[in-house]
Amino acid sequence: MVSRSYSNLLELASGGCSPTFGLGREKKRLPRVATVAGVLSELDDDSCNSTGSDALSSVSQDRMIIVGNQLPIRAHRDDNGEWEFSMDEDSLLLQLKDGLGEDVEAIYIGCLREEVDPREQDDVAQTLLDRFKCVPTFLPPELFSKFYHGFCKQHLWPLFHYMLPLSPDLGGRFDRSLWQAYLSVNKIFADKVMEVISPDDDFVWVHDYHLMVLPTFLRKRFNRAKLGFFLHSPFPSSEIYRTLPVRDELLRALLNSDLIGFHTFDYARHFLSCCSRMLGLSYQSKRGYIGLEYYGRTVSIKILPVGIHIGQLQNVLNLPETVSKVAELQERFKGQTVLLGVDDMDIFKGISLKLLAFEQLLRQHPERWGKAVLVQIANPARGRGKDVQEVMAETTATVDRINATFRRPGYEPVVLINTPLQFYERNAYYAIAECCLVTAVRDGMNLIPYEYIICRQGNEELDNVLGLNPSTPKKSMLVLSEFIGCSPSLSGAIRVNPWNIEAVTEAMDSALVIPEAEKQLRHEKHYRYVSTHDVAYWARSFLQDLGRACRDHSMRRCWGIGFGLGFRVIALDPNFRKLSVDHIVSVYKRTCHRAILLDYDGIMMLPGSISMNPTSEALGILNNLCKDPKNVVFLVSGKDRKTLTEWFSQCEKLGLAAEHGFYLRPNHTADWETCVGVTDFDWKQIAEPVMQLYTETTDGSTIETKESALVWNYLYADPDFGSCQAKELLDHLESVLANEPVSVKSGQHIVEVKPQGVNKGIVAEHLLQTMKEKGMLPDFVLCIGDDRSDEDMFEVITSAKATLPPGAEVFGCTVGQKPSKAKYYLEDTHEILRMLQGLTHASEHAARAAPQMTTTTTTTTPHRVVISESK
């Protein structure tokens, strides 16, 4: 099948979008895989922009493209020097296939662990594609070293595990060349995906921090690509993450995904906090789903810890080798209680802390001598460097010291296994261990406890070897660090702070002395969870949520904007589009009675400006609009009438609405009048002390006292704390003011209390009614606002269109792309001013072109322009 990508998705026809990948497609052979790799100097690539391109697909069934740093392939040369390949049954990328369903074809993209000679790469690539549906990404050794051992392991991995590069020994200073290598590798991966993807049908699932910018490359080429990303490491708090020089680039790249997955709520919360503090994005939780609004797209957040492949583990437990090994270990540790640790040899696994706690256990409990044994399996480190050597040296020295102190004939208190073990051997250790200890100081997930639980459940043959009654409930104990991803899921474990040696020692002792019945209950609880939340459940759940996140793709109008890692896709409702200046000016010229409502912030406040005063440019535009006798100009603001009078004293024909429409004045010479008959403001005596309490406890917040309202503003407070306090204040005020004739509303960085019935919509109603009474029913209505308080105006002018003259044009325009009752949008204040300037130029041109009409038009009652502001 030939598939196409588009830069402007306005051309695409709307249609249904289901979680499947396209049934009944023509079956064709996948293209021969290209093997060229290179280094990018910059992210932008003209050959990779969002123009149409073809990519061949070879599937006749549903398909998922799974992208990871490494392929689920084992490779080695035989005695004749020929390559031999087999699937790596231990690979998570292979195991998750069980959750996709038999009707889903999985295509894998990633690197091989072994280096392949460039002359062999084409043949190897075709072999892997034909036999295993794997597309290898061959990277030059130097590029791979900079990418993996450089940027990934030297910058991202330490930072994501809360290690700051405070010295050269702790990751070193940020190296821009390593970042360029990271981008280059991600670009190469993107090219591989493009070789096989059918973007309208296939789903793409990207895994882990090695490929965090890949979503941007794919989204740039295929605006509607169905992209999921899962981070298997921790995501650090914003205080840690914000130290990364390319922090914004990585966040924006991830936000080009449709679904972003994390193991725990903590990791997701940290990511959302970073998006809020660094990008100004807020999230919402609706019906159990968390989503971020990003340029009209909803980026969904998935929180679900990965599971293990239980079937594979049980198959290994059934092997004769496993049974023999269990028997051997049972005899070796006869009469002793085994505590087990299984960790990679790296600085975050807390091996030395575990050893120190065990040493203290033996010192404090001499009765444990000769009975308690700690078996520490140290898997080879995945990285390399000085820190790995230091951890190995420290571990070995600590083990030697403990054994030298507590060794007895026939008793070795600590057994350190630092050579690679077969999977069945490790499972045998699980089966005989009374307690499993995981004391990592920081770890993304860690599936060791899950494997331990399943192995302790065992089978009939292992029960015979261990001398257990098959009908007796099994037992197990876990001592887990509270800093690992699986800890929240295993509520029956003894959770510890691994830095607190005394607490870990106490936990070890508790795990040994706890009653048997309690051990059985804890094991049963853990086994029930682990057995129902396996890797297939995890993959199936992720796929379902990815389908849900992408189902509206075909119903949105989308196009890509921005350069480099700033690229993003704007996705809007088909009926929500950018206001064309040429179009509105054309309509403006041919209409006779015009009502214009504009939000103060939308046209007066320049982005990033601290000053609230209107600019001279904005004042000039307002005066020019008011000079046109066909216009009625009215400004609607949340400010008090005294402030507005001072700011707009030179705009004599400008109508003003203060405090969201509570006060109105049609022009400079008229008196202020109220739209709502409210005379009792005693409720302020209740509300103001409550607001004052929150102001004192929220640094950066202020209270704005108006004649008709009270506003608590937290624009300059900490974003997270301010938002939290605003929610509390809203609830508090609604409670204490329940019997008062007021409404309590939250807005953009504000909480406001005002009389019931007061909103900007009454200004629009008043304006239209006044013009109707004067026989000047408008045939042109323009309303511009920038936040939720302006939605009332949009609703009024939209519903009033039926009462306007035939052919009347109504333009409701919001500032920025966001859900709104307005039909149009403009990007920012600058675009608003340019559009209004276009209207004033049209008025000036009309005035010059028809001087003979001056006398007639000046006798006509002027239409007033209304500008609205919510602060």
CSV table of C-alpha atoms in Angstrom, one decimal, residues 439-839:
chain,number,residue,atom,x,y,z
A,439,THR,CA,17.3,-1.0,48.3
A,440,ALA,CA,17.8,1.1,45.1
A,441,VAL,CA,18.2,4.8,45.9
A,442,ARG,CA,16.4,5.5,42.6
A,443,ASP,CA,15.0,3.1,40.0
A,444,GLY,CA,12.4,3.5,37.2
A,445,MET,CA,10.5,0.3,37.8
A,446,ASN,CA,12.6,-2.8,38.9
A,447,LEU,CA,10.8,-6.1,38.1
A,448,ILE,CA,12.9,-8.2,40.5
A,449,PRO,CA,10.2,-8.3,43.2
A,450,TYR,CA,7.6,-9.5,40.6
A,451,GLU,CA,9.9,-12.3,39.5
A,452,TYR,CA,10.6,-13.3,43.1
A,453,ILE,CA,6.8,-13.5,43.8
A,454,ILE,CA,6.1,-15.8,40.9
A,455,CYS,CA,9.1,-18.0,41.7
A,456,ARG,CA,8.0,-18.3,45.3
A,457,GLN,CA,4.6,-19.5,44.1
A,458,GLY,CA,6.6,-22.3,42.4
A,459,ASN,CA,5.1,-25.5,41.1
A,460,GLU,CA,4.6,-29.1,42.2
A,461,GLU,CA,8.1,-30.2,41.4
A,462,LEU,CA,9.7,-27.4,43.3
A,463,ASP,CA,7.4,-28.0,46.2
A,464,ASN,CA,8.7,-31.6,46.4
A,465,VAL,CA,12.4,-30.4,46.3
A,466,LEU,CA,11.8,-27.8,48.9
A,467,GLY,CA,9.8,-30.2,51.1
A,468,LEU,CA,6.6,-28.1,50.9
A,469,ASN,CA,3.0,-29.3,51.0
A,470,PRO,CA,1.4,-28.2,47.7
A,471,SER,CA,-1.9,-27.5,49.5
A,472,THR,CA,-0.2,-25.1,52.0
A,473,PRO,CA,-0.3,-21.4,51.0
A,474,LYS,CA,3.0,-20.1,49.8
A,475,LYS,CA,4.9,-17.3,51.5
A,476,SER,CA,7.3,-14.6,50.6
A,477,MET,CA,8.6,-11.3,52.1
A,478,LEU,CA,9.8,-8.2,50.4
A,479,VAL,CA,11.8,-5.3,51.7
A,480,LEU,CA,11.6,-2.5,49.1
A,481,SER,CA,13.0,0.9,48.7
A,482,GLU,CA,10.3,3.6,48.5
A,483,PHE,CA,12.2,5.1,45.6
A,484,ILE,CA,11.5,2.4,43.1
A,485,GLY,CA,8.6,2.3,40.6
A,486,CYS,CA,7.2,-1.0,41.7
A,487,SER,CA,6.9,0.0,45.4
A,488,PRO,CA,3.4,1.6,45.2
A,489,SER,CA,2.0,-1.6,43.6
A,490,LEU,CA,3.3,-4.0,46.2
A,491,SER,CA,1.4,-2.7,49.3
A,492,GLY,CA,2.3,-5.8,51.4
A,493,ALA,CA,6.0,-5.1,51.2
A,494,ILE,CA,8.0,-3.5,54.0
A,495,ARG,CA,9.0,-0.1,52.5
A,496,VAL,CA,12.2,1.5,53.6
A,497,ASN,CA,14.3,4.6,53.0
A,498,PRO,CA,17.5,2.9,51.8
A,499,TRP,CA,19.6,5.8,53.1
A,500,ASN,CA,18.4,5.0,56.7
A,501,ILE,CA,20.6,2.0,57.5
A,502,GLU,CA,19.0,1.4,60.9
A,503,ALA,CA,15.5,1.3,59.2
A,504,VAL,CA,16.7,-1.2,56.6
A,505,THR,CA,18.2,-3.4,59.4
A,506,GLU,CA,15.0,-3.3,61.3
A,507,ALA,CA,13.1,-4.2,58.2
A,508,MET,CA,15.3,-7.2,57.5
A,509,ASP,CA,14.8,-8.4,61.0
A,510,SER,CA,11.0,-7.9,60.8
A,511,ALA,CA,10.9,-9.9,57.5
A,512,LEU,CA,12.6,-12.8,59.3
A,513,VAL,CA,10.4,-12.8,62.5
A,514,ILE,CA,7.0,-12.0,61.1
A,515,PRO,CA,4.5,-14.8,61.6
A,516,GLU,CA,4.1,-17.4,58.9
A,517,ALA,CA,0.4,-16.6,58.4
A,518,GLU,CA,1.3,-13.0,57.8
A,519,LYS,CA,3.9,-14.0,55.2
A,520,GLN,CA,1.3,-16.1,53.5
A,521,LEU,CA,-1.3,-13.3,53.4
A,522,ARG,CA,1.3,-10.8,52.0
A,523,HIS,CA,2.4,-13.3,49.4
A,524,GLU,CA,-1.2,-14.0,48.3
A,525,LYS,CA,-1.9,-10.3,47.9
A,526,HIS,CA,1.2,-9.8,45.8
A,527,TYR,CA,0.7,-12.9,43.7
A,528,ARG,CA,-2.8,-11.8,42.9
A,529,TYR,CA,-1.6,-8.4,41.7
A,530,VAL,CA,1.4,-9.6,39.8
A,531,SER,CA,-0.4,-12.4,38.0
A,532,THR,CA,-3.2,-10.2,36.8
A,533,HIS,CA,-1.0,-7.2,35.9
A,534,ASP,CA,1.5,-8.9,33.6
A,535,VAL,CA,3.3,-7.5,30.6
A,536,ALA,CA,0.4,-8.4,28.3
A,537,TYR,CA,-2.1,-6.5,30.5
A,538,TRP,CA,0.2,-3.5,30.4
A,539,ALA,CA,0.7,-3.6,26.6
A,540,ARG,CA,-3.1,-4.1,26.0
A,541,SER,CA,-4.0,-1.3,28.3
A,542,PHE,CA,-1.5,1.1,26.6
A,543,LEU,CA,-2.8,0.1,23.2
A,544,GLN,CA,-6.4,0.8,24.2
A,545,ASP,CA,-5.5,4.2,25.5
A,546,LEU,CA,-3.4,5.0,22.5
A,547,GLY,CA,-6.4,4.2,20.3
A,548,ARG,CA,-8.6,6.4,22.4
A,549,ALA,CA,-6.1,9.2,22.2
A,550,CYS,CA,-5.9,9.0,18.4
A,551,ARG,CA,-9.6,8.4,17.5
A,552,ASP,CA,-10.2,12.1,16.8
A,553,HIS,CA,-7.3,12.5,14.3
A,554,SER,CA,-9.5,12.3,11.2
A,555,MET,CA,-12.0,14.8,12.6
A,556,ARG,CA,-9.4,17.5,13.2
A,557,ARG,CA,-7.9,20.1,10.9
A,558,CYS,CA,-4.2,19.9,11.4
A,559,TRP,CA,-1.1,21.6,10.2
A,560,GLY,CA,2.5,21.8,11.3
A,561,ILE,CA,4.3,25.0,12.4
A,562,GLY,CA,7.7,25.9,13.8
A,563,PHE,CA,11.2,24.8,13.1
A,564,GLY,CA,13.6,22.3,14.6
A,565,LEU,CA,12.5,20.9,18.0
A,566,GLY,CA,10.0,23.8,18.2
A,567,PHE,CA,7.9,22.0,15.6
A,568,ARG,CA,4.4,21.2,16.7
A,569,VAL,CA,1.1,20.4,15.1
A,570,ILE,CA,-1.9,22.6,15.5
A,571,ALA,CA,-5.2,20.6,15.6
A,572,LEU,CA,-8.5,22.4,15.6
A,573,ASP,CA,-12.1,21.6,15.3
A,574,PRO,CA,-13.3,21.8,11.7
A,575,ASN,CA,-15.5,24.8,12.6
A,576,PHE,CA,-12.7,26.7,14.5
A,577,ARG,CA,-10.3,28.5,12.2
A,578,LYS,CA,-7.9,31.4,12.0
A,579,LEU,CA,-9.5,34.7,11.3
A,580,SER,CA,-8.4,35.9,7.9
A,581,VAL,CA,-7.6,39.6,7.9
A,582,ASP,CA,-8.4,40.0,4.2
A,583,HIS,CA,-11.8,38.4,4.7
A,584,ILE,CA,-12.9,40.5,7.7
A,585,VAL,CA,-11.7,43.7,6.1
A,586,SER,CA,-13.7,42.9,3.0
A,587,VAL,CA,-16.8,42.3,5.1
A,588,TYR,CA,-16.1,45.4,7.1
A,589,LYS,CA,-16.0,47.6,4.0
A,590,ARG,CA,-19.4,46.6,2.7
A,591,THR,CA,-21.3,46.9,6.0
A,592,CYS,CA,-23.1,49.9,7.4
A,593,HIS,CA,-23.7,49.4,11.1
A,594,ARG,CA,-20.9,47.8,13.1
A,595,ALA,CA,-20.7,46.6,16.7
A,596,ILE,CA,-17.2,45.7,17.9
A,597,LEU,CA,-16.4,44.2,21.3
A,598,LEU,CA,-12.7,43.7,22.2
A,599,ASP,CA,-11.1,42.2,25.3
A,600,TYR,CA,-8.7,44.5,27.1
A,601,ASP,CA,-5.9,41.9,27.6
A,602,GLY,CA,-6.5,40.7,24.0
A,603,ILE,CA,-5.5,44.1,22.4
A,604,MET,CA,-3.9,46.2,25.2
A,605,MET,CA,-1.5,43.9,27.0
A,606,LEU,CA,1.6,43.0,25.0
A,607,PRO,CA,2.9,39.5,25.7
A,608,GLY,CA,5.5,39.6,28.5
A,609,SER,CA,4.7,43.2,29.5
A,610,ILE,CA,4.5,44.1,33.2
A,611,SER,CA,2.7,47.4,32.6
A,612,MET,CA,-1.1,47.1,32.5
A,613,ASN,CA,-1.6,50.5,30.9
A,614,PRO,CA,-2.8,50.7,27.3
A,615,THR,CA,-0.2,51.3,24.7
A,616,SER,CA,-0.3,54.5,22.5
A,617,GLU,CA,-0.7,52.2,19.5
A,618,ALA,CA,-3.8,50.6,21.0
A,619,LEU,CA,-5.3,54.0,22.0
A,620,GLY,CA,-4.7,55.3,18.5
A,621,ILE,CA,-6.4,52.3,16.9
A,622,LEU,CA,-9.4,52.8,19.2
A,623,ASN,CA,-9.7,56.5,18.4
A,624,ASN,CA,-9.5,55.7,14.7
A,625,LEU,CA,-12.3,53.1,15.0
A,626,CYS,CA,-14.5,55.5,17.0
A,627,LYS,CA,-14.1,58.2,14.3
A,628,ASP,CA,-15.9,56.0,11.8
A,629,PRO,CA,-19.6,57.0,12.1
A,630,LYS,CA,-20.6,53.4,11.1
A,631,ASN,CA,-18.9,52.0,14.3
A,632,VAL,CA,-20.1,51.6,17.9
A,633,VAL,CA,-17.0,51.1,20.0
A,634,PHE,CA,-17.4,49.7,23.6
A,635,LEU,CA,-14.6,48.5,25.9
A,636,VAL,CA,-15.5,45.7,28.4
A,637,SER,CA,-13.0,45.3,31.3
A,638,GLY,CA,-12.6,43.7,34.6
A,639,LYS,CA,-11.0,46.9,35.9
A,640,ASP,CA,-12.8,49.4,38.0
A,641,ARG,CA,-14.4,52.5,36.4
A,642,LYS,CA,-11.9,54.9,37.9
A,643,THR,CA,-9.0,53.2,36.3
A,644,LEU,CA,-10.7,52.9,32.9
A,645,THR,CA,-11.7,56.6,33.1
A,646,GLU,CA,-8.1,57.6,33.6
A,647,TRP,CA,-6.7,55.2,30.9
A,648,PHE,CA,-9.2,56.1,28.2
A,649,SER,CA,-9.8,59.8,28.9
A,650,GLN,CA,-8.6,60.7,25.4
A,651,CYS,CA,-11.0,58.3,23.7
A,652,GLU,CA,-14.1,60.5,23.9
A,653,LYS,CA,-16.4,58.4,21.8
A,654,LEU,CA,-15.4,55.1,23.3
A,655,GLY,CA,-18.0,53.2,25.3
A,656,LEU,CA,-16.7,51.5,28.5
A,657,ALA,CA,-17.9,48.6,30.6
A,658,ALA,CA,-16.1,48.3,34.0
A,659,GLU,CA,-16.0,45.3,36.4
A,660,HIS,CA,-17.2,42.8,33.8
A,661,GLY,CA,-20.3,44.9,32.9
A,662,PHE,CA,-21.5,46.0,36.3
A,663,TYR,CA,-20.9,49.6,35.3
A,664,LEU,CA,-21.5,51.0,31.8
A,665,ARG,CA,-20.8,54.3,30.1
A,666,PRO,CA,-21.7,54.8,26.4
A,667,ASN,CA,-19.2,57.7,25.9
A,668,HIS,CA,-16.9,60.1,27.7
A,669,THR,CA,-19.5,62.7,28.5
A,670,ALA,CA,-22.2,60.2,29.8
A,671,ASP,CA,-22.6,59.1,33.4
A,672,TRP,CA,-21.8,55.6,34.6
A,673,GLU,CA,-24.8,53.4,35.1
A,674,THR,CA,-25.3,49.9,36.5
A,675,CYS,CA,-26.7,47.0,34.5
A,676,VAL,CA,-27.6,44.9,37.6
A,677,GLY,CA,-29.6,46.4,40.5
A,678,VAL,CA,-27.4,45.4,43.4
A,679,THR,CA,-27.1,47.7,46.4
A,680,ASP,CA,-26.0,45.2,49.2
A,681,PHE,CA,-22.3,44.5,49.3
A,682,ASP,CA,-22.1,43.2,52.9
A,683,TRP,CA,-20.8,39.9,51.6
A,684,LYS,CA,-17.4,41.6,51.1
A,685,GLN,CA,-17.0,41.6,54.9
A,686,ILE,CA,-17.2,37.8,54.7
A,687,ALA,CA,-15.1,37.2,51.6
A,688,GLU,CA,-12.2,39.6,52.1
A,689,PRO,CA,-10.9,38.1,55.4
A,690,VAL,CA,-10.9,34.7,53.7
A,691,MET,CA,-8.9,36.1,50.7
A,692,GLN,CA,-6.5,37.8,53.1
A,693,LEU,CA,-5.8,34.5,54.8
A,694,TYR,CA,-4.8,32.9,51.4
A,695,THR,CA,-2.8,36.0,50.4
A,696,GLU,CA,-0.7,35.8,53.6
A,697,THR,CA,0.1,32.1,53.0
A,698,THR,CA,0.6,32.4,49.2
A,699,ASP,CA,3.7,34.4,48.3
A,700,GLY,CA,3.1,36.5,45.2
A,701,SER,CA,-0.6,36.7,45.4
A,702,THR,CA,-2.7,39.9,45.8
A,703,ILE,CA,-6.2,41.1,46.4
A,704,GLU,CA,-7.9,43.5,44.0
A,705,THR,CA,-10.8,45.3,45.6
A,706,LYS,CA,-13.4,46.7,43.2
A,707,GLU,CA,-16.7,48.4,43.9
A,708,SER,CA,-18.7,45.4,42.9
A,709,ALA,CA,-16.3,42.5,43.2
A,710,LEU,CA,-13.2,41.1,45.0
A,711,VAL,CA,-10.5,39.4,43.0
A,712,TRP,CA,-7.7,37.2,44.3
A,713,ASN,CA,-4.8,37.1,41.8
A,714,TYR,CA,-2.0,34.6,41.9
A,715,LEU,CA,-0.3,35.4,38.6
A,716,TYR,CA,3.1,35.9,40.3
A,717,ALA,CA,2.8,33.0,42.7
A,718,ASP,CA,4.4,29.6,42.3
A,719,PRO,CA,2.3,28.0,39.5
A,720,ASP,CA,1.6,24.7,41.3
A,721,PHE,CA,1.1,26.2,44.7
A,722,GLY,CA,-1.0,29.0,43.4
A,723,SER,CA,-3.2,26.7,41.5
A,724,CYS,CA,-3.6,24.5,44.5
A,725,GLN,CA,-4.4,27.4,46.8
A,726,ALA,CA,-6.9,28.8,44.2
A,727,LYS,CA,-8.9,25.5,44.3
A,728,GLU,CA,-8.9,25.6,48.1
A,729,LEU,CA,-10.0,29.3,48.1
A,730,LEU,CA,-12.8,28.6,45.6
A,731,ASP,CA,-14.2,25.8,47.8
A,732,HIS,CA,-13.8,27.9,51.0
A,733,LEU,CA,-15.5,31.0,49.5
A,734,GLU,CA,-18.4,28.9,48.0
A,735,SER,CA,-18.9,27.5,51.5
A,736,VAL,CA,-19.0,30.7,53.4
A,737,LEU,CA,-20.9,32.6,50.8
A,738,ALA,CA,-23.5,29.9,50.0
A,739,ASN,CA,-26.4,32.1,51.3
A,740,GLU,CA,-25.2,35.3,49.6
A,741,PRO,CA,-26.4,36.7,46.2
A,742,VAL,CA,-23.0,36.3,44.6
A,743,SER,CA,-21.1,33.9,42.3
A,744,VAL,CA,-17.6,32.6,42.9
A,745,LYS,CA,-15.6,32.0,39.7
A,746,SER,CA,-12.1,30.9,38.9
A,747,GLY,CA,-10.4,32.4,35.9
A,748,GLN,CA,-6.9,32.8,34.4
A,749,HIS,CA,-4.8,33.1,37.6
A,750,ILE,CA,-7.7,34.6,39.6
A,751,VAL,CA,-10.6,33.7,41.9
A,752,GLU,CA,-13.3,36.3,41.7
A,753,VAL,CA,-16.4,37.0,43.8
A,754,LYS,CA,-19.0,39.2,42.2
A,755,PRO,CA,-22.8,39.8,42.2
A,756,GLN,CA,-24.9,37.1,40.6
A,757,GLY,CA,-25.9,37.8,37.0
A,758,VAL,CA,-22.9,40.0,36.3
A,759,ASN,CA,-20.8,38.9,33.3
A,760,LYS,CA,-19.6,40.2,30.0
A,761,GLY,CA,-22.5,38.8,28.2
A,762,ILE,CA,-24.8,41.4,29.6
A,763,VAL,CA,-22.7,44.1,27.9
A,764,ALA,CA,-23.1,42.4,24.5
A,765,GLU,CA,-26.9,42.1,25.1
A,766,HIS,CA,-27.1,45.8,26.2
A,767,LEU,CA,-25.2,47.0,23.1
A,768,LEU,CA,-27.2,45.0,20.6
A,769,GLN,CA,-30.5,46.0,22.3
A,770,THR,CA,-29.6,49.7,22.3
A,771,MET,CA,-28.6,49.6,18.6
A,772,LYS,CA,-31.9,47.8,17.8
A,773,GLU,CA,-33.9,50.4,19.7
A,774,LYS,CA,-32.2,53.2,17.7
A,775,GLY,CA,-33.0,51.5,14.4
A,776,MET,CA,-29.4,50.6,13.7
A,777,LEU,CA,-29.4,46.8,14.0
A,778,PRO,CA,-25.8,45.9,13.2
A,779,ASP,CA,-24.9,43.9,10.1
A,780,PHE,CA,-21.3,43.5,11.4
A,781,VAL,CA,-20.4,42.3,14.9
A,782,LEU,CA,-16.8,41.7,16.0
A,783,CYS,CA,-16.0,40.4,19.5
A,784,ILE,CA,-12.5,39.5,20.7
A,785,GLY,CA,-11.6,38.0,24.0
A,786,ASP,CA,-8.8,35.9,25.5
A,787,ASP,CA,-10.1,33.9,28.4
A,788,ARG,CA,-13.1,32.1,29.8
A,789,SER,CA,-14.8,35.2,31.1
A,790,ASP,CA,-15.2,36.3,27.4
A,791,GLU,CA,-17.1,33.1,26.5
A,792,ASP,CA,-20.4,34.8,27.7
A,793,MET,CA,-20.0,37.5,25.0
A,794,PHE,CA,-19.3,34.9,22.4
A,795,GLU,CA,-22.4,33.0,23.4
A,796,VAL,CA,-24.6,36.1,23.2
A,797,ILE,CA,-23.4,37.3,19.8
A,798,THR,CA,-23.7,33.8,18.3
A,799,SER,CA,-27.2,33.3,19.6
A,800,ALA,CA,-28.2,36.8,18.5
A,801,LYS,CA,-27.2,36.2,14.8
A,802,ALA,CA,-30.8,35.0,14.1
A,803,THR,CA,-32.1,38.4,15.1
A,804,LEU,CA,-29.7,40.4,12.9
A,805,PRO,CA,-30.4,41.6,9.4
A,806,PRO,CA,-30.1,39.0,6.6
A,807,GLY,CA,-26.5,38.6,5.5
A,808,ALA,CA,-25.1,40.0,8.8
A,809,GLU,CA,-21.6,38.8,9.7
A,810,VAL,CA,-20.7,37.8,13.2
A,811,PHE,CA,-17.0,37.3,14.2
A,812,GLY,CA,-16.3,35.8,17.6
A,813,CYS,CA,-12.5,35.6,17.9
A,814,THR,CA,-10.4,34.3,20.8
A,815,VAL,CA,-6.7,34.8,21.3
A,816,GLY,CA,-4.8,31.6,20.9
A,817,GLN,CA,-5.9,28.1,20.0
A,818,LYS,CA,-8.0,26.7,22.7
A,819,PRO,CA,-11.5,25.3,23.3
A,820,SER,CA,-13.9,28.3,22.9
A,821,LYS,CA,-17.4,29.3,21.8
A,822,ALA,CA,-15.7,31.6,19.4
A,823,LYS,CA,-15.6,30.5,15.7
A,824,TYR,CA,-12.3,32.2,15.0
A,825,TYR,CA,-8.9,32.8,16.6
A,826,LEU,CA,-5.8,34.9,16.2
A,827,GLU,CA,-2.4,33.9,17.7
A,828,ASP,CA,-1.6,36.8,19.9
A,829,THR,CA,-1.9,40.5,20.7
A,830,HIS,CA,0.3,41.5,17.8
A,831,GLU,CA,-2.0,39.7,15.3
A,832,ILE,CA,-5.0,41.4,16.9
A,833,LEU,CA,-3.5,44.8,16.5
A,834,ARG,CA,-2.6,44.1,12.9
A,835,MET,CA,-6.1,43.1,12.2
A,836,LEU,CA,-7.7,46.1,13.9
A,837,GLN,CA,-5.2,48.3,12.0
A,838,GLY,CA,-6.5,46.8,8.8
A,839,LEU,CA,-10.0,47.9,9.8
